[in-house]
Structures are given as structure tokens and as C-alpha cells.
CSV table of C-alpha atoms and ligand atoms in Angstrom, one decimal:
chain,number,residue,atom,x,y,z
A,1,MET,CA,197.1,48.7,343.4
A,2,VAL,CA,196.5,47.5,346.9
A,3,ALA,CA,193.3,46.5,348.7
A,4,VAL,CA,192.8,45.6,352.3
A,5,ALA,CA,190.4,43.1,353.8
A,6,ILE,CA,190.0,43.0,357.6
A,7,LEU,CA,188.6,39.8,359.1
A,8,ALA,CA,186.1,40.9,361.6
A,9,ALA,CA,183.2,38.4,361.4
A,10,GLY,CA,184.1,36.1,364.3
A,11,ARG,CA,182.4,36.2,367.6
A,12,GLY,CA,185.5,35.8,369.6
A,13,THR,CA,184.2,33.0,371.8
A,14,ARG,CA,187.2,33.0,374.0
A,15,MET,CA,186.5,36.6,375.1
A,16,LYS,CA,183.3,35.4,376.8
A,17,SER,CA,181.6,38.6,375.9
A,18,ASN,CA,178.3,39.9,374.5
A,19,LEU,CA,180.4,42.4,372.4
A,20,PRO,CA,182.0,41.1,369.2
A,21,LYS,CA,185.7,40.7,369.8
A,22,VAL,CA,186.9,43.3,367.4
A,23,LEU,CA,184.8,46.0,369.2
A,24,HIS,CA,186.7,45.5,372.4
A,25,THR,CA,188.8,48.6,373.0
A,26,LEU,CA,192.4,49.2,373.6
A,27,GLY,CA,193.3,52.7,374.8
A,28,GLY,CA,190.0,54.1,373.7
A,29,ARG,CA,189.8,52.7,370.2
A,30,SER,CA,188.3,49.4,369.0
A,31,LEU,CA,190.6,46.6,367.9
A,32,VAL,CA,189.3,46.7,364.4
A,33,GLN,CA,189.7,50.5,364.2
A,34,ARG,CA,193.3,50.1,365.2
A,35,VAL,CA,193.9,47.5,362.5
A,36,LEU,CA,192.4,49.9,359.9
A,37,ASP,CA,194.7,52.6,361.3
A,38,SER,CA,197.8,50.5,360.7
A,39,CYS,CA,197.1,50.5,356.9
A,40,HIS,CA,197.7,54.2,356.3
A,41,LEU,CA,201.2,53.8,354.8
A,42,ILE,CA,200.3,51.2,352.2
A,43,ASN,CA,197.6,53.5,350.9
A,44,PRO,CA,194.9,51.0,350.0
A,45,SER,CA,192.5,51.9,347.1
A,46,ARG,CA,189.8,49.8,348.7
A,47,GLN,CA,189.2,48.7,352.3
A,48,LEU,CA,186.8,45.8,352.9
A,49,VAL,CA,185.7,44.7,356.3
A,50,ILE,CA,184.2,41.2,356.6
A,51,ILE,CA,181.5,41.3,359.2
A,52,GLY,CA,179.2,38.6,360.6
A,53,TYR,CA,178.6,38.2,364.3
A,54,GLU,CA,176.8,41.4,365.4
A,55,GLY,CA,177.8,42.8,362.1
A,56,GLU,CA,175.5,45.8,362.4
A,57,GLN,CA,177.3,46.8,365.6
A,58,VAL,CA,180.7,46.6,363.9
A,59,LYS,CA,179.4,48.6,361.0
A,60,GLN,CA,178.1,51.3,363.3
A,61,CYS,CA,181.3,51.6,365.2
A,62,LEU,CA,183.2,52.2,362.0
A,63,GLN,CA,180.6,54.6,360.5
A,64,SER,CA,182.8,57.6,360.7
A,65,ILE,CA,185.5,56.1,358.4
A,66,PRO,CA,184.7,57.0,354.8
A,67,SER,CA,184.6,54.6,351.9
A,68,LEU,CA,184.8,51.4,353.9
A,69,GLU,CA,183.1,48.4,352.1
A,70,PHE,CA,181.3,45.9,354.3
A,71,VAL,CA,181.1,42.3,353.2
A,72,GLU,CA,178.9,39.9,355.1
A,73,GLN,CA,179.9,36.4,356.1
A,74,ARG,CA,176.6,35.0,357.2
A,75,GLU,CA,178.0,31.9,358.9
A,76,GLN,CA,181.4,32.0,360.4
A,77,LEU,CA,183.0,28.9,358.9
A,78,GLY,CA,186.6,30.0,359.2
A,79,THR,CA,189.1,32.6,358.0
A,80,GLY,CA,189.3,30.9,354.5
A,81,HIS,CA,185.5,31.0,354.2
A,82,ALA,CA,185.5,34.6,355.2
A,83,ILE,CA,187.9,35.5,352.4
A,84,GLN,CA,185.9,33.4,349.9
A,85,GLN,CA,183.1,36.0,350.5
A,86,LEU,CA,185.3,38.6,348.7
A,87,LEU,CA,185.1,36.7,345.4
A,88,PRO,CA,182.1,38.5,344.0
A,89,HIS,CA,183.3,41.9,345.2
A,90,LEU,CA,186.8,41.8,343.8
A,91,GLN,CA,186.0,40.3,340.4
A,92,ASP,CA,187.7,43.0,338.5
A,93,PHE,CA,190.5,43.7,341.0
A,94,ASP,CA,193.9,42.6,339.8
A,95,GLY,CA,196.3,44.1,342.5
A,96,ASP,CA,197.5,42.8,345.8
A,97,LEU,CA,195.2,42.1,348.7
A,98,PHE,CA,196.3,42.5,352.3
A,99,VAL,CA,194.4,40.3,354.7
A,100,LEU,CA,194.6,41.4,358.3
A,101,ASN,CA,193.1,39.6,361.3
A,102,GLY,CA,190.8,42.1,363.0
A,103,ASP,CA,192.2,41.1,366.4
A,104,ALA,CA,195.8,42.2,365.8
A,105,PRO,CA,195.8,45.8,367.1
A,106,LEU,CA,199.5,46.4,367.7
A,107,LEU,CA,200.8,46.3,364.1
A,108,ARG,CA,203.0,49.1,363.1
A,109,PRO,CA,202.2,50.8,359.7
A,110,GLU,CA,205.9,50.5,358.8
A,111,THR,CA,205.7,46.7,359.2
A,112,LEU,CA,202.9,46.5,356.5
A,113,GLN,CA,204.9,48.8,354.2
A,114,ASN,CA,207.9,46.6,354.5
A,115,LEU,CA,205.8,43.5,353.9
A,116,LEU,CA,204.4,45.0,350.7
A,117,HIS,CA,207.9,46.0,349.6
A,118,ILE,CA,209.2,42.4,350.0
A,119,HIS,CA,206.1,41.0,348.4
A,120,LYS,CA,206.6,43.1,345.3
A,121,THR,CA,210.3,42.8,344.8
A,122,ASN,CA,210.1,39.0,345.0
A,123,GLN,CA,206.9,38.8,343.0
A,124,ASN,CA,205.5,36.5,345.6
A,125,ALA,CA,202.1,34.8,345.3
A,126,ALA,CA,201.8,35.5,349.0
A,127,THR,CA,203.9,37.0,351.7
A,128,LEU,CA,203.1,36.6,355.3
A,129,LEU,CA,204.3,38.0,358.6
A,130,THR,CA,205.8,35.6,361.0
A,131,ALA,CA,207.5,35.7,364.4
A,132,HIS,CA,209.5,33.5,366.7
A,133,LEU,CA,207.5,33.5,370.0
A,134,PRO,CA,208.8,32.4,373.3
A,135,ASN,CA,205.3,31.1,374.0
A,136,PRO,CA,203.7,30.1,370.6
A,137,LYS,CA,200.6,28.5,372.2
A,138,GLY,CA,197.4,29.2,370.3
A,139,TYR,CA,199.1,30.4,367.1
A,140,GLY,CA,199.4,28.5,363.7
A,141,ARG,CA,203.0,27.2,363.2
A,142,VAL,CA,204.7,28.1,360.0
A,143,PHE,CA,207.0,25.6,358.3
A,144,CYS,CA,209.5,26.9,355.7
A,145,ASP,CA,212.4,25.6,353.6
A,146,ASN,CA,215.8,27.1,353.9
A,147,ASN,CA,214.8,30.2,351.7
A,148,ASN,CA,211.9,31.2,354.0
A,149,LEU,CA,209.5,29.8,351.5
A,150,VAL,CA,206.5,28.4,353.3
A,151,THR,CA,205.6,24.8,352.9
A,152,GLN,CA,202.8,24.5,355.4
A,153,ILE,CA,200.9,26.2,358.2
A,154,VAL,CA,199.5,24.0,361.0
A,155,GLU,CA,197.1,25.4,363.6
A,156,ASP,CA,198.1,24.9,367.2
A,157,ARG,CA,195.3,22.5,367.9
A,158,ASP,CA,196.1,20.4,364.7
A,159,CYS,CA,199.9,20.2,365.6
A,160,ASN,CA,201.5,16.9,366.7
A,161,ALA,CA,204.1,17.0,369.5
A,162,ALA,CA,207.0,17.5,367.1
A,163,GLN,CA,205.2,20.3,365.2
A,164,LYS,CA,204.4,22.1,368.5
A,165,LYS,CA,208.2,22.5,369.0
A,166,ASN,CA,208.3,25.0,366.1
A,167,HIS,CA,208.1,28.5,367.6
A,168,ARG,CA,207.7,30.3,364.3
A,169,VAL,CA,204.1,31.4,364.2
A,170,ASN,CA,201.7,33.0,361.7
A,171,GLY,CA,200.9,36.6,362.6
A,172,GLY,CA,197.6,36.5,360.6
A,173,ILE,CA,198.9,39.3,358.4
A,174,TYR,CA,199.2,38.5,354.7
A,175,CYS,CA,199.8,40.1,351.4
A,176,PHE,CA,198.3,38.1,348.4
A,177,ASN,CA,198.5,38.4,344.7
A,178,TRP,CA,194.7,38.6,344.5
A,179,PRO,CA,194.1,36.9,341.0
A,180,GLN,CA,196.2,34.0,342.2
A,181,LEU,CA,194.5,33.7,345.5
A,182,ALA,CA,191.0,34.0,343.9
A,183,GLN,CA,191.9,31.0,341.8
A,184,VAL,CA,192.7,28.7,344.7
A,185,LEU,CA,190.2,29.9,347.3
A,186,PRO,CA,187.5,27.4,346.1
A,187,LYS,CA,189.9,24.5,346.8
A,188,LEU,CA,189.8,24.9,350.6
A,189,SER,CA,188.2,22.2,352.6
A,190,PRO,CA,187.3,22.0,356.3
A,191,ASN,CA,189.7,19.2,356.9
A,192,ASN,CA,190.9,20.0,360.5
A,193,ASP,CA,190.1,19.7,364.2
A,194,GLN,CA,187.7,22.7,364.1
A,195,LYS,CA,186.0,21.7,360.8
A,196,GLU,CA,186.6,25.2,359.5
A,197,TYR,CA,187.9,26.6,356.2
A,198,TYR,CA,191.3,27.8,357.0
A,199,LEU,CA,192.8,30.7,355.0
A,200,THR,CA,196.2,29.4,356.0
A,201,ASP,CA,195.7,26.2,353.9
A,202,VAL,CA,196.0,28.3,350.6
A,203,VAL,CA,199.8,28.2,351.1
A,204,GLN,CA,199.7,24.6,349.8
A,205,TYR,CA,198.4,25.8,346.4
A,206,LEU,CA,200.3,29.0,346.0
A,207,ASN,CA,203.9,29.5,344.9
A,208,PRO,CA,206.1,31.2,346.0
A,209,VAL,CA,204.8,32.0,349.5
A,210,MET,CA,207.4,33.8,351.6
A,211,ALA,CA,207.5,34.2,355.4
A,212,VAL,CA,208.9,37.5,356.7
A,213,ASP,CA,209.8,37.8,360.3
A,214,VAL,CA,208.6,40.9,362.1
A,215,GLU,CA,211.3,42.7,364.0
A,216,ASP,CA,209.3,43.2,367.2
A,217,TYR,CA,207.3,40.1,367.8
A,218,LEU,CA,205.0,41.9,370.1
A,219,GLU,CA,203.3,43.5,367.1
A,220,ILE,CA,201.6,40.3,366.0
A,221,ASN,CA,199.9,39.7,369.3
A,222,GLY,CA,196.4,38.4,368.5
A,223,ILE,CA,193.7,39.2,371.0
A,224,ASN,CA,191.6,36.1,371.7
A,225,ASP,CA,190.9,36.4,375.4
A,226,ARG,CA,190.8,39.0,378.2
A,227,GLN,CA,194.3,38.2,379.3
A,228,GLN,CA,195.7,38.8,375.9
A,229,LEU,CA,193.7,42.1,375.8
A,230,SER,CA,195.3,43.2,379.0
A,231,ALA,CA,198.8,42.1,377.8
A,232,ALA,CA,198.3,44.1,374.6
A,233,ASN,CA,197.3,47.1,376.7
A,234,ASP,CA,200.6,46.8,378.7
A,235,ILE,CA,202.6,46.6,375.5
A,236,MET,CA,200.8,49.6,374.0
A,237,GLN,CA,201.3,51.6,377.2
A,238,ASP,CA,205.0,50.8,377.3
A,239,ARG,CA,205.3,52.0,373.7
A,240,ILE,CA,203.5,55.3,374.4
A,241,LYS,CA,205.3,56.1,377.6
A,242,ASN,CA,208.7,55.3,376.2
A,243,ARG,CA,208.0,57.5,373.2
A,244,TRP,CA,207.1,60.5,375.5
A,245,MET,CA,209.9,59.9,377.9
A,246,ALA,CA,212.3,60.0,374.9
A,247,ALA,CA,210.7,63.3,373.9
A,248,GLY,CA,211.4,64.9,377.2
A,249,VAL,CA,208.5,64.0,379.6
A,250,THR,CA,209.1,62.9,383.2
A,251,MET,CA,206.9,60.1,384.6
A,252,ILE,CA,207.0,59.2,388.2
A,253,ASP,CA,206.0,55.6,388.7
A,254,PRO,CA,205.0,55.0,385.0
A,255,ASP,CA,203.4,51.7,385.8
A,256,SER,CA,200.6,53.5,387.6
A,257,ILE,CA,200.0,56.0,384.7
A,258,THR,CA,197.9,55.4,381.6
A,259,ILE,CA,198.1,57.5,378.4
A,260,ASP,CA,196.0,57.1,375.3
A,261,ASP,CA,198.1,57.2,372.1
A,262,THR,CA,196.0,60.2,370.9
A,263,VAL,CA,197.3,62.4,373.7
A,264,LYS,CA,200.0,65.0,373.0
A,265,LEU,CA,202.6,66.1,375.6
A,266,GLU,CA,205.1,68.9,375.4
A,267,VAL,CA,208.6,69.1,376.8
A,268,ASP,CA,209.2,69.1,380.5
A,269,VAL,CA,205.7,67.9,381.4
A,270,ILE,CA,205.8,65.9,384.7
A,271,ILE,CA,203.3,63.2,385.2
A,272,GLU,CA,202.8,62.0,388.7
A,273,PRO,CA,201.5,58.6,389.9
A,274,GLN,CA,198.0,57.4,389.3
A,275,THR,CA,197.3,59.9,386.5
A,276,HIS,CA,195.3,59.0,383.4
A,277,LEU,CA,195.4,61.1,380.2
A,278,ARG,CA,192.8,60.3,377.6
A,279,GLY,CA,191.4,61.2,374.2
A,280,ASN,CA,192.7,64.2,372.4
A,281,SER,CA,194.2,65.9,375.4
A,282,VAL,CA,197.2,68.1,375.1
A,283,ILE,CA,199.4,69.1,378.0
A,284,GLY,CA,201.6,72.2,377.6
A,285,ALA,CA,205.3,72.5,378.4
A,286,GLY,CA,206.4,72.5,382.0
A,287,SER,CA,203.0,71.4,383.4
A,288,ARG,CA,202.8,69.1,386.3
A,289,ILE,CA,199.8,66.7,386.3
A,290,GLY,CA,198.9,64.5,389.3
A,291,PRO,CA,199.1,62.6,391.4
A,292,GLY,CA,195.7,61.1,391.1
A,293,SER,CA,194.2,63.0,388.1
A,294,LEU,CA,192.2,62.2,385.1
A,295,ILE,CA,192.3,64.4,382.0
A,296,GLU,CA,190.1,63.6,379.0
A,297,ASN,CA,189.7,65.5,375.8
A,298,SER,CA,191.1,68.6,377.4
A,299,GLN,CA,193.7,71.2,376.5
A,300,ILE,CA,196.0,72.2,379.3
A,301,GLY,CA,198.4,75.2,378.8
A,302,GLN,CA,202.0,75.6,379.9
A,303,ASN,CA,203.2,75.6,383.6
A,304,VAL,CA,199.8,74.4,384.9
A,305,THR,CA,199.6,72.2,388.0
A,306,VAL,CA,196.8,69.8,388.4
A,307,LEU,CA,196.5,67.9,391.7
A,308,TYR,CA,194.0,65.1,392.4
A,309,SER,CA,191.5,66.5,389.9
A,310,VAL,CA,189.2,65.4,387.0
A,311,ILE,CA,189.1,67.5,383.9
A,312,THR,CA,187.0,66.5,380.9
A,313,ASP,CA,186.2,68.3,377.6
A,314,SER,CA,187.7,71.6,379.0
A,315,GLU,CA,190.5,74.1,378.5
A,316,VAL,CA,192.9,75.4,381.1
A,317,ALA,CA,195.3,78.2,380.0
A,318,SER,CA,198.9,78.6,381.1
A,319,GLY,CA,199.9,79.3,384.7
A,320,CYS,CA,196.8,77.9,386.4
A,321,ARG,CA,196.7,75.9,389.6
A,322,ILE,CA,194.0,73.3,389.7
A,323,GLY,CA,193.0,71.2,392.7
A,324,PRO,CA,193.2,69.4,394.9
A,325,TYR,CA,189.8,67.9,394.1
A,326,THR,CA,188.6,70.1,391.3
A,327,HIS,CA,186.1,68.9,388.6
A,328,LEU,CA,186.1,70.8,385.3
A,329,ARG,CA,183.7,69.5,382.7
A,330,GLY,CA,181.5,70.2,379.7
A,331,GLU,CA,183.5,73.0,378.1
A,332,ALA,CA,184.8,74.8,381.1
A,333,LYS,CA,187.3,77.4,380.0
A,334,ILE,CA,189.8,78.6,382.5
A,335,LYS,CA,191.9,81.6,381.3
A,336,GLU,CA,195.6,82.3,382.3
A,337,ALA,CA,196.8,82.2,385.9
A,338,CYS,CA,193.7,81.2,387.7
A,339,ARG,CA,193.5,79.3,390.9
A,340,ILE,CA,190.7,76.7,391.0
A,341,GLY,CA,190.8,74.9,394.3
A,342,ASN,CA,189.4,72.4,396.7
A,343,PHE,CA,186.1,70.8,395.9
A,344,VAL,CA,185.1,73.1,393.1
A,345,GLU,CA,183.0,72.0,390.1
A,346,ILE,CA,182.9,74.1,387.0
A,347,LYS,CA,180.7,73.2,384.1
A,348,LYS,CA,180.3,75.1,380.8
A,349,SER,CA,181.7,78.3,382.2
A,350,GLU,CA,184.4,80.8,381.4
A,351,VAL,CA,186.7,82.1,384.1
A,352,GLY,CA,188.7,85.2,383.2
A,353,GLN,CA,192.4,85.7,383.8
A,354,LYS,CA,193.8,85.7,387.4
A,355,SER,CA,190.5,84.8,388.9
A,356,ASN,CA,190.3,82.6,392.0
A,357,VAL,CA,187.6,80.0,392.7
A,358,ALA,CA,189.4,78.5,395.7
A,359,HIS,CA,187.0,76.5,397.8
A,360,LEU,CA,183.7,74.6,397.7
A,361,SER,CA,182.0,76.2,394.7
A,362,TYR,CA,179.8,75.2,391.8
A,363,LEU,CA,179.8,77.4,388.7
A,364,GLY,CA,177.5,76.3,385.8
A,365,ASP,CA,176.7,78.3,382.6
A,366,ALA,CA,178.6,81.3,384.1
A,367,ILE,CA,180.9,83.9,382.5
A,368,LEU,CA,183.4,85.4,384.9
A,369,GLY,CA,185.6,88.4,384.0
A,370,GLU,CA,189.2,88.9,385.1
A,371,GLN,CA,190.5,88.9,388.7
A,372,VAL,CA,187.2,87.8,390.1
A,373,ASN,CA,187.4,86.3,393.5
A,374,VAL,CA,184.8,83.7,394.1
A,375,GLY,CA,184.3,83.3,397.9
A,376,ALA,CA,184.1,79.8,399.5
A,377,GLY,CA,180.9,78.1,398.9
A,378,THR,CA,179.6,80.3,396.1
A,379,ILE,CA,177.0,78.6,394.0
A,380,THR,CA,175.3,79.5,390.7
A,381,ALA,CA,171.8,78.3,390.8
A,382,ASN,CA,171.6,77.8,387.0
A,383,TYR,CA,168.8,75.3,386.7
A,384,ASP,CA,165.1,76.1,387.3
A,385,GLY,CA,164.1,72.5,386.8
A,386,VAL,CA,163.4,73.0,383.1
A,387,ASN,CA,166.1,75.3,381.6
A,388,LYS,CA,169.6,76.3,382.3
A,389,HIS,CA,170.3,80.0,382.8
A,390,PRO,CA,173.5,82.1,382.7
A,391,THR,CA,175.3,84.0,385.5
A,392,ILE,CA,177.6,86.8,384.4
A,393,ILE,CA,180.1,88.3,386.8
A,394,GLY,CA,182.2,91.4,385.9
A,395,ASN,CA,185.9,92.0,386.3
A,396,ARG,CA,187.4,92.3,389.9
A,397,THR,CA,184.1,91.4,391.6
A,398,LYS,CA,184.3,89.6,394.9
A,399,THR,CA,181.6,87.2,395.9
A,400,GLY,CA,181.1,86.6,399.6
A,401,ALA,CA,181.3,83.2,401.2
A,402,ASN,CA,178.2,81.1,400.7
A,403,SER,CA,176.5,83.4,398.2
A,404,VAL,CA,174.0,82.0,395.7
A,405,PHE,CA,173.3,83.5,392.3
A,406,VAL,CA,169.9,82.7,391.0
A,407,ALA,CA,170.3,82.7,387.3
A,408,PRO,CA,169.7,84.5,385.0
A,409,VAL,CA,171.6,87.2,386.8
A,410,THR,CA,174.3,89.7,386.0
A,411,LEU,CA,176.8,91.3,388.4
A,412,GLY,CA,178.8,94.3,387.2
A,413,GLU,CA,182.4,95.1,387.7
A,414,GLU,CA,184.0,95.6,391.1
A,415,VAL,CA,180.9,94.5,392.9
A,416,THR,CA,181.1,93.2,396.4
A,417,VAL,CA,178.7,90.6,397.4
A,418,ALA,CA,178.0,90.1,401.1
A,419,ALA,CA,178.5,86.7,402.6
A,420,GLY,CA,175.4,84.5,402.6
A,421,SER,CA,173.6,86.6,400.0
A,422,VAL,CA,171.0,85.0,397.6
A,423,VAL,CA,171.2,87.3,394.6
A,424,THR,CA,168.2,87.3,392.4
A,425,ASN,CA,168.4,90.7,390.6
A,426,ASP,CA,171.2,92.3,388.5
A,427,VAL,CA,173.8,94.4,390.4
A,428,PRO,CA,175.4,97.5,389.0
A,429,ASN,CA,179.2,98.2,388.9
A,430,GLN,CA,181.0,98.9,392.1
A,431,ALA,CA,177.9,98.3,394.3
A,432,LEU,CA,177.7,96.3,397.5
A,433,VAL,CA,174.9,93.8,397.5
A,434,ILE,CA,173.5,92.3,400.7
A,435,ALA,CA,170.7,90.0,400.0
A,436,ARG,CA,170.0,88.4,403.4
A,437,GLN,CA,168.2,89.2,406.6
A,438,ARG,CA,169.9,91.5,409.1
A,439,GLN,CA,171.1,89.8,412.2
A,440,ARG,CA,168.9,90.2,415.3
A,441,ILE,CA,170.0,89.7,418.8
A,442,ILE,CA,167.6,89.0,421.6
A,443,GLU,CA,169.4,89.7,424.9
A,444,ASP,CA,169.1,87.4,427.9
A,445,TRP,CA,167.2,84.8,425.9
A,446,LYS,CA,168.5,81.9,428.0
A,447,ASN,CA,167.1,83.2,431.3
A,448,LYS,CA,163.7,84.0,429.8
A,449,ILE,CA,163.4,80.5,428.5
A,450,GLN,CA,164.3,79.0,431.8
A,451,GLN,CA,161.8,81.2,433.7
A,452,LYS,CA,159.1,79.8,431.5
B,501,LIG,C1,194.4,32.8,363.2
B,501,LIG,C2,195.3,31.9,362.2
B,501,LIG,C3,196.6,31.5,362.9
B,501,LIG,C4,197.3,32.7,363.4
B,501,LIG,C5,196.5,33.6,364.3
B,501,LIG,C6,197.2,34.9,364.5
B,501,LIG,C7,193.7,30.8,360.7
B,501,LIG,C8,193.1,29.5,360.4
B,501,LIG,N1,194.5,30.8,361.8
B,501,LIG,O1,194.1,31.9,364.3
B,501,LIG,O2,197.3,30.7,362.0
B,501,LIG,O3,198.5,32.2,364.1
B,501,LIG,O4,195.2,33.9,363.6
B,501,LIG,O5,196.5,35.7,365.5
B,501,LIG,O6,193.5,31.7,360.0
B,501,LIG,N2,187.1,35.5,361.5
B,501,LIG,C9,186.2,35.8,360.6
B,501,LIG,N3,185.4,34.8,360.1
B,501,LIG,C10,185.5,33.5,360.6
B,501,LIG,C11,186.5,33.2,361.5
B,501,LIG,C12,187.3,34.2,362.0
B,501,LIG,O7,186.0,36.9,360.1
B,501,LIG,O8,184.7,32.6,360.1
B,501,LIG,C13,188.0,36.6,361.9
B,501,LIG,C14,187.9,36.8,363.4
B,501,LIG,O9,187.0,37.8,363.8
B,501,LIG,C15,189.3,37.3,363.8
B,501,LIG,C16,190.2,36.7,362.7
B,501,LIG,O10,189.3,36.2,361.7
B,501,LIG,O11,189.4,38.7,363.7
B,501,LIG,C17,191.0,35.5,363.2
B,501,LIG,O12,190.2,34.6,363.8
B,501,LIG,P1,190.6,33.8,365.1
B,501,LIG,O13,189.5,32.9,365.5
B,501,LIG,O14,191.0,34.8,366.1
B,501,LIG,O15,191.8,32.9,364.6
B,501,LIG,P2,193.0,32.4,365.4
B,501,LIG,O16,192.5,31.1,366.1
B,501,LIG,O17,193.5,33.4,366.3
B,502,LIG,MG1,193.0,35.3,366.8
């Protein structure tokens, strides 16, 4: 049986932030959530999160994950002290306990699985993840004998000059035989530069403790300051982009593109510069997104083009052309082969197949049929100051330039709306509606004025 404990009680002083460190986000998800996600292959029967600094906030952020147990560390006296808090909670537990630093968001699930495998086959008291870093500054140094058995871990600030030359570092990722760890936890003392109880000191009392080098040292990156957060972001972005490029996606100037790891892309998608794909967005095969676009929590069909546009919480079906400068939001649904163009905002509306909303329009709470042509500058006046109201426009209707629909209002099929109309009443099928004053011409006006 395996349990997991996540260390998430520290403030993260080096972040210089009001937010607890583990709640800082990387690609849309908090550090601690990412650490929890990395555990899915080891199948823990219990997951304990040790909280302290702004613990309520951490708890709230993890609310949606079922069956988490929160253990409070009232004073943050070090990583060893944090794990001591588990003693009353794991009294009857006799399996292995993974301890993961809450600030190591780049761990791969396979790495933990491998660590568990080695831990079990060697019947270790503890097994920990190590790496040889080009720049080991800030990390605890791990000292081993010739068989990778750990003799000592010394924190960076406690190292002497000779010890600092050791580039093998502690990743802060451990698998312990819990009953053995529980026995020695009370022996820790705050005998170091920080006057903290270090979890790493337990290696002196346990036997055997084995170090396992991680294949990709970038995985153990701990986030302690904003520079490390930004570096981790770069690493994660590289991973995500390389994966999609390997799967048949073209990226033009990938350094200027960001993609959340929750996004899904189909084959032959082309992503142009300065484009950002977020949340649970899906981009269909052959679509071309960007340059300069943001797509968040939206589903884009196949062979769609999106140019300099923002699309959030919306759906765009196959064959549509979006932009430049379109804003779709709040459950806009654009059906197949539509053209939504320059300076158009669409909110919570449905646009039927092969319709055009090409220039300078606002559609809110509207339902448009198929092959509707929305003239330049058409506006749905959907808000009376208190409530929102719907506008319904039938198939093949054409709205004239600069027309306003004062909702609630319904236009039938094949209606023609004269330019500049303010439509306040429903219009039947195939009618022409003109809702404006007739033009008047006063001849010779200029002369009359001058004579006065
Ligand atoms: C720790 C390790 C170091 C390792 C590095 C890897 C110790 C003593 N040192 O150092 O060997 O190389 O991680 O990134 O463990 N926390 C608590 N309660 C506390 C203190 C910390 O829950 O009282 C949590 C923090 O929120 C954080 C984690 O423990 O998620 C690690 O703490 P941090 O201060 O970042 O330790 P490092 O100095 O990075
Ligand atoms: Mg750290």
C-alpha cells in the first residue's frame, strides 16, 4: 500500500509574494495541484497535504479533488517537522509513504513509478530521487557510497567548500518505509544554519537509503523564487510544444507561442506567432490559428482560420473564418462555414451555418439561422439595464448596415432589413422592414441661410 504526503505548509519567503508558494500557477494549474497530478501512476490509497501558511487558501484551491486529507503544521519548523505531524494520522498505516515537495511541479508520473519499483525490489528503508545538476546552488547535496547508498544529505547553506563541489542533489522526492520512518522521526533536531528540523537528516538513522538518479534532471526543478518559476514555465512549454510537433502540428516561431498542457491539437494544425492556447481548448485538424490570437476553453473545428482574435468559452465549427479582430465569448456557438470578421463581438449567441457577420457588429443573446448576412455595424440591443433579452433572426435574412435590434425581438426568414433601422417589433417572413425616418431634402438651403 502506498500513501502520499505533499509538503505544502511553507510560505515560500523567496517568492516575495502574498500568495503561498504552492498556489503560484504554472500553465494554469497551481504547483501543488501539479505535484498531486504526478502521483496518478503510483495509485496512492491515501493522499495527505500538509498545510500551514495560508492553509485555508491551499485547502480551497484543492477543494475539487476528492478524498484529500489535510494535516496542519501550525508552525513551519522545517520539512522534518512537517512530516512529524503525520504521526498521529498514519498510526495504523504500514505501507510505503511518498513524500513530495509541493514546489516540484515538473515531475513525471513515470519517474515516481520507477522510484517505487526500485524501492520495493531492494526493500529499502528509503529511496530518494537525485540528479546531477550543472548548477546545484540552493539544493541539498547527496553523499553516497559506491553502491548509491546514501550516507548524508547536507543543505547548500550548511555545506563547506569541499561539499559544495558535489553536484549530486536531493530532488525532494522520497519513498519511505513508513513504519521505519515513523520510528526515527522523533530523533530529528534543528542542528543547522536555519535551526529547522530537516527531513533529510533521517537518512542518518535509516538503512538502506538508496539514491536514484532521475533521467531528465529538469524534472526535479524546485520552485523557490520567481526566476525558477519562469524557468519551469519554459521547460514545461518546451515539453508541450515538442510533444505536439512530434504529433504533426506546425508551429511558426514556437518561442512566441504558449500552450497549456490541457489543450488538445489535431494533425496539421498550424499555430502562428504570438498565439496562446489555454484551458481545455481543442483545435481541429488543418486549422490555422494566429498570428496574435488567444483561445481559452474553446472548441475549434477542422480547417478553421483564426486571425488576431480572442475566443473564450466558445465553439467554432469546421470551415469558419474568424477575424481579424473578432471576440467570441460566453458560449458563442458558430456553426459550419461562417465568416466572422473585423471588429465583431459575439456573446452567448448561436450563428447558423454559412452565415456572415463580417464587420463591426455586436451580437448578444441572439440566435441566427443559416445563411444569414449581418450587415456592417449591426447591433443587438440585448440589455435594458436590468435584464438581458433574446434576438432571433431566421434563415437567409439580411440585416442592413447599422441596424439595431431592440430585444426581445424576432425576425422571420428571408427578411430584408433596411440600413439604419431600429427594429423594435417582430417582422414576418420575407418582409422588408424599414424602421427609420424617410430622407427629406430642402432645396436651395444654403442660399436661404445666407440671405438671412
Ligand atoms: C528542500 C530539501 C533539499 C532539496 C530541495 C529540493 C530539506 C531540508 N531540504 O530544500 O535537500 O534539495 O528541497 O527542492 O528538506 N515545507 C513545509 N513545512 C516547513 C517547511 C517547508 O511544508 O516547515 C514545504 C514547503 O512548502 C515546500 C517544501 O516543504 O513545498 C520544501 O521546502 P523548501 O523551503 O522549498 O525547501 P528547500 O530549501 O527547497
Ligand atoms: Mg524548495
